[in-house]
Amino acid sequence: MPFYDLNFGAHANTKTKLVRRTDDTVLPKPFALHWDTVIDRHRLNYGEFRDFWVSWDGGIIKHGRGSVIGVDIIGEWADSDPFPVSSIGVLNSYDTAGDWIIHATVDGNASNHFINCSPPNERVDLNIYKPVMILSATMCALECVSFFHSDKESSLPFLRYHKLDGDFIQSVMYSATRVLTVYYIIDHHNCIRDIIDHHNCIPDIIEHYNCIPYIIDHHNCIPYIIDHHNCIPDIIDHHNCIPYIIDHYNCIPGIIDHYSCIPDTIDHHNCIPDIIEHNNCKPYINDQHNCIPDIIDHYNCILYTIDHNNCIPDIFDHHNCILYIIDHYNCIPDIIDHHNCIPDIIDHHNCIPYIIDHHNCIPYIIDHYNCIPYIIDHYNCIPDITNTTAYHISLTTTTAYHISLTTIIAYYISLTIRIAYHISLIITTAYMMSLTITTAYEISMTTTTAYQISSTITTAYHVSLTTTTAYQISLTITTAYHISLTTTTTTQISLTITTAYHISLITTTAYHISSTTTTAYKISSTTTTAYPISLTTTTAYQISLTTTTAYYISLTITTAYQLS
């Protein structure tokens, strides 16, 4: 039987050595290759356990230091005529003694012992096996009597003592005998291996040594997310699938009954009323007979929620997060540069006077005698747009700095901004709010109750949306960094993002949440109770979804890394 022999600590602990033999005799002379262990971490140490790994995929024999396969390689060699490896043996030789800790998974053996040895009931501890220097007759008797694979039981013999022939030992001039431990590998079709090999990181998202694959350090890519010793067997067999979440009448069991699929979260007489009735008066928020038209229908109104945030280092370089958005003389304070900033964004001679002059007030806000002229007079550069009740507010600007809007009740607010810095919206109750921004930095919106909020942003940095109760929120973003959505109760939230970094959604109760993302990094969704959640992503890295109670969750991902 041919075999590979990889010797750690060879030549007085100065090399590692690879030997390839065509059979288990001493002839013919084997092929041998060695690598110098020039640094201490690649050598053995009698005073501590050290992790080493060996791999042999595709006839390429590799070995290295550490517990992660493919990392910290000591040496590798490609066999031009490889043979299949069906078992692994570990042993001490050259007058040495030592303890082995074998990192392995025993298929079908919850006791963590190797079995199938003779005499009956003899077992060998999986975790630490201490080979002996003198091979006694008793030890020789502990040779496994059966080496077979049972398709019915799906079990393999993993470990055995191998009785070495005395003549063989003398012929290779070993002064002491050796005990060979054999670990039989779980067959490859039950393993998910090499999801990403160690040469193919998620390349250069930031820079060569600081991309997302190097999660732990710059030597540790995401490769071998599941190594080939950690199999994912059938997670759910065909008799025990996520059992009958929907019964044979196609309903969510227990929410309503067997014949209706929409849960009566809010009964059909207590829906959200017409937001603004046809005379443009204050809506009948508490009218128990009027639903929000077009949300679902007159009888099926629902509720919702969401939240969270974080920081993205090194988007541009490894020193600054959003590096010098304008330049180092005219930057935005606190976004990046800590040395200063907003110099005369609007000087006191060039404010925005007469947005509404006293002859051209906002007509029909209340009546044509009670308009709001002089929202900004010519002595005040930054407007205090603060009012108890706001109707039909429209703001269209190319570049906006430090816009603040504080109101108790707001109807039909529309903000159209090309570039926006430091926008703050604080609203108790908001109806039909629309935000259209090309590039947004540090946008904060805090609302107690929000209806029909629509936000369309090309590039968004540090956007925070905090809402107690939200209905029909729509966020459409091309590229998003540090987006945080916090909501107690939310209905019909739609997130459409092309590229997303550090998106966090925290929801107490969520209904009909839809998230569509082309590429997503570090997406976190935390929900107590979730109904009809849909997440569609082409490529996803580090996505975490935590839900206490979930109904109809749909995850559609083309490529996913580290999905929890």
XYZ file of C-alpha atoms in Angstrom:
564
model
C 0.000 0.000 0.000
C 1.552 3.360 -0.978
C 1.711 6.131 1.569
C 3.052 9.621 2.270
C 5.150 10.099 5.397
C 5.436 13.672 6.702
C 7.939 14.055 9.525
C 7.770 17.134 11.769
C 10.876 17.942 13.819
C 13.184 15.889 11.611
C 16.973 16.219 11.640
C 17.190 17.314 15.271
C 14.149 19.582 14.942
C 15.618 21.648 12.087
C 13.505 20.412 9.152
C 10.221 18.917 8.089
C 10.527 15.970 5.731
C 8.160 14.412 3.192
C 8.656 10.796 2.066
C 6.617 9.129 -0.669
C 6.692 5.321 -0.720
C 5.117 3.111 -3.350
C 4.428 0.346 -0.798
C 4.879 -0.386 2.912
C 8.235 -2.128 2.568
C 11.635 -0.515 2.767
C 12.268 -1.113 -0.945
C 12.449 0.495 -3.397
C 14.122 3.655 -2.195
C 11.448 6.274 -1.575
C 11.205 9.804 -2.903
C 12.091 12.319 -0.171
C 12.001 16.081 0.148
C 12.680 18.365 3.103
C 12.147 21.978 4.150
C 14.254 23.933 6.635
C 12.336 25.202 9.677
C 14.165 28.486 10.014
C 11.753 30.034 12.519
C 10.927 28.614 15.932
C 7.132 28.450 15.418
C 7.639 25.832 12.670
C 9.505 23.508 15.050
C 8.353 21.195 17.808
C 8.630 22.257 21.441
C 8.781 19.707 24.240
C 7.248 22.200 26.677
C 3.948 22.905 24.870
C 1.411 21.546 22.412
C 1.715 23.064 18.956
C -0.861 22.815 16.167
C 0.173 21.584 12.727
C -1.977 20.722 9.722
C -1.573 18.613 6.574
C -3.674 18.683 3.376
C -3.501 16.626 0.191
C -6.223 17.922 -2.147
C -5.610 17.158 -5.809
C -2.288 15.473 -5.132
C -0.781 18.683 -3.722
C 0.738 17.811 -0.359
C 0.893 20.833 1.955
C 1.729 21.237 5.594
C 1.894 24.186 7.934
C 1.547 25.574 11.420
C -1.641 26.518 13.251
C -5.202 25.284 13.519
C -6.458 26.738 10.217
C -5.748 24.660 7.116
C -4.055 26.632 4.353
C -2.587 29.272 6.657
C 1.116 29.628 7.602
C 2.394 27.092 5.061
C 5.765 25.476 5.778
C 6.059 23.545 2.519
C 4.117 22.064 -0.379
C 4.801 19.562 -3.156
C 2.704 18.463 -6.135
C 2.669 14.716 -6.777
C 2.659 14.068 -10.533
C 1.083 10.648 -9.932
C -1.010 11.010 -6.757
C -2.827 8.146 -5.082
C -6.015 8.404 -2.990
C -5.585 8.833 0.755
C -7.975 6.595 2.660
C -6.521 6.760 6.161
C -4.230 8.829 8.347
C -1.657 7.475 10.808
C 0.115 9.386 13.569
C 3.144 8.074 15.449
C 6.260 8.936 17.393
C 9.609 7.625 16.234
C 13.375 8.056 16.540
C 13.436 7.265 20.278
C 10.904 9.960 21.100
C 7.761 10.021 23.181
C 4.902 12.463 22.940
C 1.191 13.128 23.216
C -1.093 13.655 20.217
C -4.238 15.799 20.223
C -6.216 14.847 17.125
C -8.656 17.457 15.815
C -11.263 15.290 14.118
C -14.958 14.554 13.933
C -16.106 10.997 14.605
C -19.053 10.162 12.350
C -21.949 8.549 14.209
C -20.086 8.224 17.507
C -21.261 10.724 20.082
C -19.005 9.304 22.800
C -15.900 10.727 21.082
C -14.109 7.374 21.187
C -12.785 5.262 18.376
C -14.545 1.924 18.190
C -14.479 -1.406 16.309
C -11.336 -2.733 17.988
C -10.729 -6.233 19.337
C -11.085 -7.486 22.045
C -14.655 -6.188 22.477
C -15.319 -2.957 24.360
C -11.744 -1.735 23.976
C -11.720 1.949 23.209
C -9.086 4.591 22.621
C -9.586 8.189 23.680
C -9.937 10.465 20.650
C -8.546 13.622 22.166
C -5.185 12.497 23.531
C -3.468 9.268 22.528
C -0.132 8.407 24.178
C 1.930 5.970 22.128
C 4.243 3.635 24.014
C 7.906 2.944 23.424
C 7.791 -0.842 23.904
C 5.324 -2.810 21.821
C 4.062 -5.614 24.067
C 2.096 -8.707 23.138
C -0.967 -7.186 24.772
C -0.722 -4.094 22.628
C -0.284 -6.239 19.549
C -3.585 -7.909 20.331
C -5.385 -4.578 20.073
C -5.443 -4.683 16.312
C -8.759 -3.921 14.741
C -10.389 -7.010 13.311
C -12.703 -5.339 10.832
C -12.175 -2.615 8.283
C -15.371 -2.164 6.413
C -17.847 0.556 5.582
C -21.489 -0.222 6.346
C -23.829 1.654 4.067
C -26.684 0.790 6.368
C -25.109 2.250 9.497
C -22.894 4.844 7.794
C -20.070 4.105 10.246
C -16.359 3.786 9.688
C -13.586 2.349 11.855
C -11.496 5.360 12.705
C -8.578 4.297 14.854
C -6.587 1.127 15.202
C -3.302 -0.112 16.551
C -1.064 -1.396 13.805
C 1.243 -4.287 14.723
C 4.634 -3.646 13.206
C 6.821 -6.542 12.134
C 10.005 -6.908 14.156
C 12.142 -7.604 11.085
C 10.828 -4.453 9.473
C 11.747 -2.451 12.564
C 15.277 -3.856 12.624
C 15.743 -3.292 8.906
C 15.096 0.400 9.230
C 17.370 0.438 12.274
C 14.901 1.884 14.756
C 16.008 1.014 18.264
C 12.418 1.081 19.521
C 9.159 -0.097 18.083
C 6.382 2.238 17.072
C 2.660 2.289 17.537
C 0.687 3.512 14.551
C -2.663 5.211 14.966
C -4.912 5.235 11.911
C -7.750 7.680 11.437
C -10.143 6.831 8.631
C -11.446 9.911 6.861
C -15.105 10.655 6.495
C -15.851 10.254 2.823
C -15.580 13.434 0.825
C -19.154 13.637 -0.407
C -20.347 14.479 3.110
C -18.060 17.475 3.449
C -18.253 21.056 2.260
C -14.625 21.840 1.581
C -12.587 24.613 0.144
C -15.373 27.129 -0.063
C -12.640 29.628 -0.747
C -9.110 28.407 -1.157
C -6.389 30.294 0.632
C -5.184 31.975 -2.555
C -8.584 33.380 -3.459
C -9.720 35.876 -0.896
C -12.606 38.196 -1.536
C -10.017 40.223 -3.299
C -9.031 43.748 -2.581
C -12.202 45.204 -1.188
C -9.957 47.638 0.603
C -6.338 46.659 0.045
C -4.345 43.488 -0.355
C -3.826 42.871 3.359
C -6.942 44.485 4.737
C -9.765 42.976 2.716
C -12.751 41.308 4.287
C -11.334 37.790 3.788
C -8.571 38.491 6.294
C -11.053 38.516 9.114
C -8.646 37.495 11.868
C -5.291 38.764 10.642
C -3.584 39.268 7.331
C -2.544 35.623 7.239
C -6.021 34.264 7.816
C -8.451 34.391 4.898
C -11.985 33.131 4.977
C -10.832 29.899 3.229
C -12.060 26.689 4.658
C -15.068 28.249 6.317
C -15.966 24.639 6.879
C -12.800 22.563 6.798
C -12.865 19.087 5.402
C -12.907 17.559 8.895
C -16.114 19.389 9.781
C -18.859 17.991 7.601
C -22.342 19.319 7.327
C -24.347 16.123 7.008
C -27.968 16.272 6.031
C -29.100 19.111 8.241
C -32.663 17.955 8.015
C -33.560 14.536 6.715
C -36.531 14.078 4.449
C -38.731 13.046 7.363
C -37.845 15.933 9.633
C -37.821 19.119 7.616
C -38.717 22.438 9.180
C -41.814 20.627 10.068
C -44.978 21.769 8.575
C -44.676 25.476 9.275
C -47.495 25.748 6.798
C -50.098 23.047 7.194
C -51.798 21.272 4.310
C -54.192 24.200 3.875
C -51.219 26.518 3.212
C -51.642 28.782 6.214
C -49.473 29.985 9.040
C -50.736 27.615 11.739
C -52.071 29.116 14.892
C -52.099 32.711 13.692
C -55.605 32.669 12.348
C -57.195 29.441 11.216
C -56.744 26.772 8.576
C -58.408 28.709 5.794
C -56.920 32.210 5.938
C -53.281 33.005 5.278
C -53.126 36.618 6.443
C -52.801 36.836 10.241
C -55.254 39.028 12.062
C -52.478 41.062 13.608
C -54.765 44.048 13.543
C -58.403 43.165 13.170
C -60.098 44.406 10.063
C -62.053 47.123 11.953
C -59.017 48.745 13.518
C -56.883 49.675 10.530
C -54.815 52.743 9.838
C -57.265 55.358 8.566
C -57.139 57.550 5.512
C -53.964 59.538 6.013
C -55.497 62.731 4.669
C -59.118 62.776 3.606
C -60.246 64.321 0.347
C -60.763 67.846 1.814
C -57.146 67.995 2.958
C -58.132 68.087 6.628
C -56.459 66.395 9.514
C -56.778 62.636 8.997
C -59.068 60.571 11.085
C -56.244 58.687 12.675
C -58.516 57.048 15.206
C -61.378 56.270 12.866
C -61.805 52.543 13.285
C -63.550 52.013 9.956
C -60.996 53.473 7.541
C -57.885 51.601 6.433
C -54.850 53.015 4.705
C -55.888 52.685 1.067
C -53.638 50.662 -1.165
C -51.424 49.288 1.619
C -53.114 45.950 1.318
C -56.917 46.210 1.191
C -59.776 47.346 3.329
C -59.636 44.287 5.560
C -55.941 43.470 5.805
C -53.849 46.158 7.445
C -50.592 45.174 9.116
C -47.785 46.545 11.355
C -43.957 46.576 11.528
C -40.353 47.393 12.948
C -36.515 47.582 12.526
C -32.987 49.103 13.666
C -29.089 49.422 14.225
C -25.612 50.699 13.066
C -21.811 50.431 13.098
C -18.526 51.744 11.678
C -16.757 50.991 8.421
C -13.019 51.537 8.727
C -10.769 51.909 5.799
C -13.290 52.482 3.043
C -10.851 54.752 1.315
C -7.527 54.232 3.057
C -6.329 52.761 6.282
C -6.124 56.088 8.146
C -9.488 57.773 7.566
C -13.021 56.531 7.097
C -14.478 59.010 4.629
C -11.289 60.675 3.580
C -11.353 64.387 2.845
C -14.687 64.560 1.131
C -14.036 68.111 -0.027
C -10.421 68.994 0.731
C -8.293 69.570 3.752
C -9.236 73.269 3.913
C -12.974 72.850 3.494
C -13.949 69.613 5.142
C -16.925 68.659 7.220
C -16.390 68.563 10.979
C -16.561 65.236 12.704
C -17.088 63.296 9.490
C -13.382 62.839 9.052
C -10.764 65.422 9.742
C -10.374 66.334 13.411
C -8.482 69.563 12.728
C -11.324 71.913 11.923
C -13.805 72.660 9.373
C -16.981 74.284 8.164
C -15.339 77.584 7.126
C -17.956 80.017 5.962
C -20.214 77.574 4.222
C -22.569 80.533 3.931
C -21.010 83.813 5.023
C -23.159 86.374 6.751
C -23.389 88.548 3.620
C -24.443 85.739 1.335
C -27.201 83.954 3.165
C -30.329 82.670 1.514
C -32.632 85.670 1.971
C -36.157 85.917 0.845
C -36.839 82.276 0.212
C -40.384 83.487 0.541
C -40.881 87.234 0.347
C -43.792 88.893 2.037
C -45.764 89.034 -1.242
C -45.276 85.375 -2.138
C -46.044 83.331 0.919
C -46.807 79.657 0.870
C -50.416 79.872 -0.290
C -53.143 77.839 1.279
C -51.049 76.524 4.124
C -53.688 77.718 6.499
C -55.307 80.605 4.695
C -54.044 83.315 2.423
C -53.870 85.856 5.277
C -51.769 83.691 7.582
C -48.789 82.685 5.524
C -45.235 82.315 6.758
C -43.142 84.983 5.053
C -39.531 85.559 5.911
C -38.665 81.998 6.823
C -35.105 83.221 6.530
C -34.428 86.915 6.794
C -31.310 88.411 5.295
C -29.542 88.598 8.658
C -29.917 84.934 9.518
C -27.958 82.436 7.452
C -29.201 79.129 8.857
C -33.000 79.005 8.993
C -34.850 77.901 12.058
C -37.464 75.917 10.201
C -39.304 75.054 13.386
C -43.068 74.933 13.635
C -45.764 72.993 15.423
C -47.578 71.858 12.286
C -46.079 71.831 8.788
C -47.998 71.342 5.523
C -46.570 70.941 2.031
C -42.930 71.719 2.865
C -40.714 71.490 -0.205
C -36.940 72.015 -0.214
C -34.934 71.762 -3.437
C -31.221 72.565 -3.272
C -27.958 71.580 -4.950
C -25.779 71.481 -1.820
C -27.161 71.617 1.719
C -25.244 71.972 5.000
C -26.729 71.747 8.487
C -30.406 71.581 7.637
C -32.598 71.111 10.686
C -36.348 70.504 10.608
C -38.275 70.140 13.866
C -42.058 69.851 13.816
C -44.849 68.164 15.750
C -47.028 67.130 12.798
C -45.833 67.212 9.192
C -47.781 66.564 5.973
C -46.307 66.217 2.477
C -42.663 67.040 3.209
C -40.433 66.825 0.150
C -36.631 67.239 0.260
C -34.725 67.115 -3.022
C -31.001 67.636 -2.454
C -28.008 66.873 -4.627
C -25.402 66.834 -1.827
C -26.443 66.946 1.824
C -24.329 67.242 4.988
C -25.648 67.095 8.556
C -29.376 66.944 7.894
C -31.537 66.448 10.966
C -35.286 65.814 10.865
C -37.182 65.548 14.156
C -40.894 64.948 13.661
C -43.524 63.606 16.022
C -45.968 62.515 13.319
C -45.057 62.543 9.618
C -47.253 61.805 6.598
C -46.049 61.324 3.039
C -42.430 62.382 3.456
C -40.128 62.135 0.443
C -36.311 62.456 0.556
C -34.399 62.442 -2.735
C -30.646 62.928 -2.273
C -27.728 62.193 -4.600
C -25.041 62.059 -1.874
C -25.895 62.161 1.825
C -23.589 62.430 4.849
C -24.813 62.118 8.428
C -28.554 62.238 7.912
C -30.645 61.746 11.022
C -34.422 61.363 11.029
C -36.309 60.812 14.273
C -40.050 60.280 14.067
C -42.587 59.006 16.578
C -45.139 57.952 13.959
C -44.349 57.920 10.242
C -46.597 57.116 7.275
C -45.447 56.668 3.678
C -41.817 57.763 3.995
C -39.822 57.443 0.795
C -36.053 57.955 0.673
C -34.065 57.721 -2.555
C -30.316 58.203 -2.094
C -27.506 57.468 -4.557
C -24.690 57.318 -1.963
C -25.409 57.427 1.765
C -23.001 57.661 4.717
C -24.134 57.530 8.349
C -27.881 57.580 7.746
C -29.958 56.998 10.868
C -33.728 56.474 10.900
C -35.414 56.098 14.288
C -39.174 55.627 14.324
C -41.553 54.350 16.983
C -44.302 53.349 14.552
C -43.661 53.336 10.811
C -45.905 52.439 7.870
C -44.823 52.100 4.241
C -41.158 53.088 4.560
C -39.165 52.781 1.350
C -35.373 53.230 1.160
C -33.707 53.059 -2.252
C -29.923 53.489 -2.045
C -27.232 52.731 -4.625
C -24.316 52.574 -2.143
C -24.918 52.662 1.607
C -22.447 52.895 4.519
C -23.521 52.809 8.164
C -27.277 52.708 7.698
C -29.255 52.303 10.914
C -33.014 51.710 11.083
C -34.635 51.602 14.506
C -38.389 51.096 14.715
C -40.719 49.718 17.346
C -43.600 48.833 15.027
C -43.204 48.890 11.275
C -45.403 48.008 8.310
C -44.184 47.409 4.755
C -40.514 48.366 4.895
C -38.718 48.069 1.583
C -34.913 48.354 1.310
C -33.388 48.374 -2.168
C -29.602 48.780 -2.033
C -27.016 48.040 -4.723
C -23.983 47.867 -2.390
C -24.409 47.900 1.387
C -21.815 48.064 4.199
C -22.718 47.725 7.874
C -26.510 47.786 7.576
C -28.317 47.096 10.837
C -32.046 46.472 11.258
C -33.476 46.031 14.743
C -37.185 45.351 14.941
C -39.530 44.358 17.737
C -42.376 43.312 15.454
C -41.946 43.254 11.684
C -44.416 42.543 8.887
C -43.656 42.390 5.182
C -39.997 43.454 5.323
C -38.326 43.289 1.936
C -34.587 43.812 1.452
C -33.019 43.610 -1.990
C -29.235 44.033 -2.136
C -26.754 43.291 -4.926
C -23.659 43.117 -2.676
C -23.969 43.208 1.112
C -21.248 43.337 3.797
C -21.992 42.902 7.497
C -25.779 43.037 7.390
C -27.446 42.537 10.761
C -31.168 42.036 11.264
C -32.597 41.527 14.745
C -36.323 40.943 15.086
C -38.487 39.700 17.944
C -41.455 38.716 15.785
C -41.229 38.725 11.995
C -43.865 38.084 9.324
C -43.192 37.708 5.541
C -39.480 38.765 5.632
C -37.743 38.588 2.272
C -33.983 39.057 1.812
C -32.610 38.899 -1.729
C -28.841 39.320 -2.151
C -26.491 38.445 -5.007
C -23.303 38.333 -2.890
C -23.434 38.503 0.903
C -20.619 38.676 3.475
C -21.210 38.335 7.211
C -24.996 38.459 7.264
C -26.669 37.843 10.605
C -30.413 37.326 11.013
C -31.740 36.931 14.562
C -35.460 36.378 15.088
C -37.407 35.083 18.076
C -40.547 34.143 16.127
C -40.534 34.129 12.335
C -43.148 33.303 9.697
C -42.518 33.088 5.963
C -38.862 34.140 5.918
C -37.344 33.985 2.447
C -33.569 34.262 1.909
C -32.378 34.280 -1.693
C -28.581 34.576 -1.911
C -26.365 33.698 -4.860
C -23.071 33.624 -2.922
C -22.922 33.868 0.867
C -19.955 33.992 3.272
C -20.387 33.691 7.037
C -24.179 33.658 7.099
C -25.669 33.327 10.574
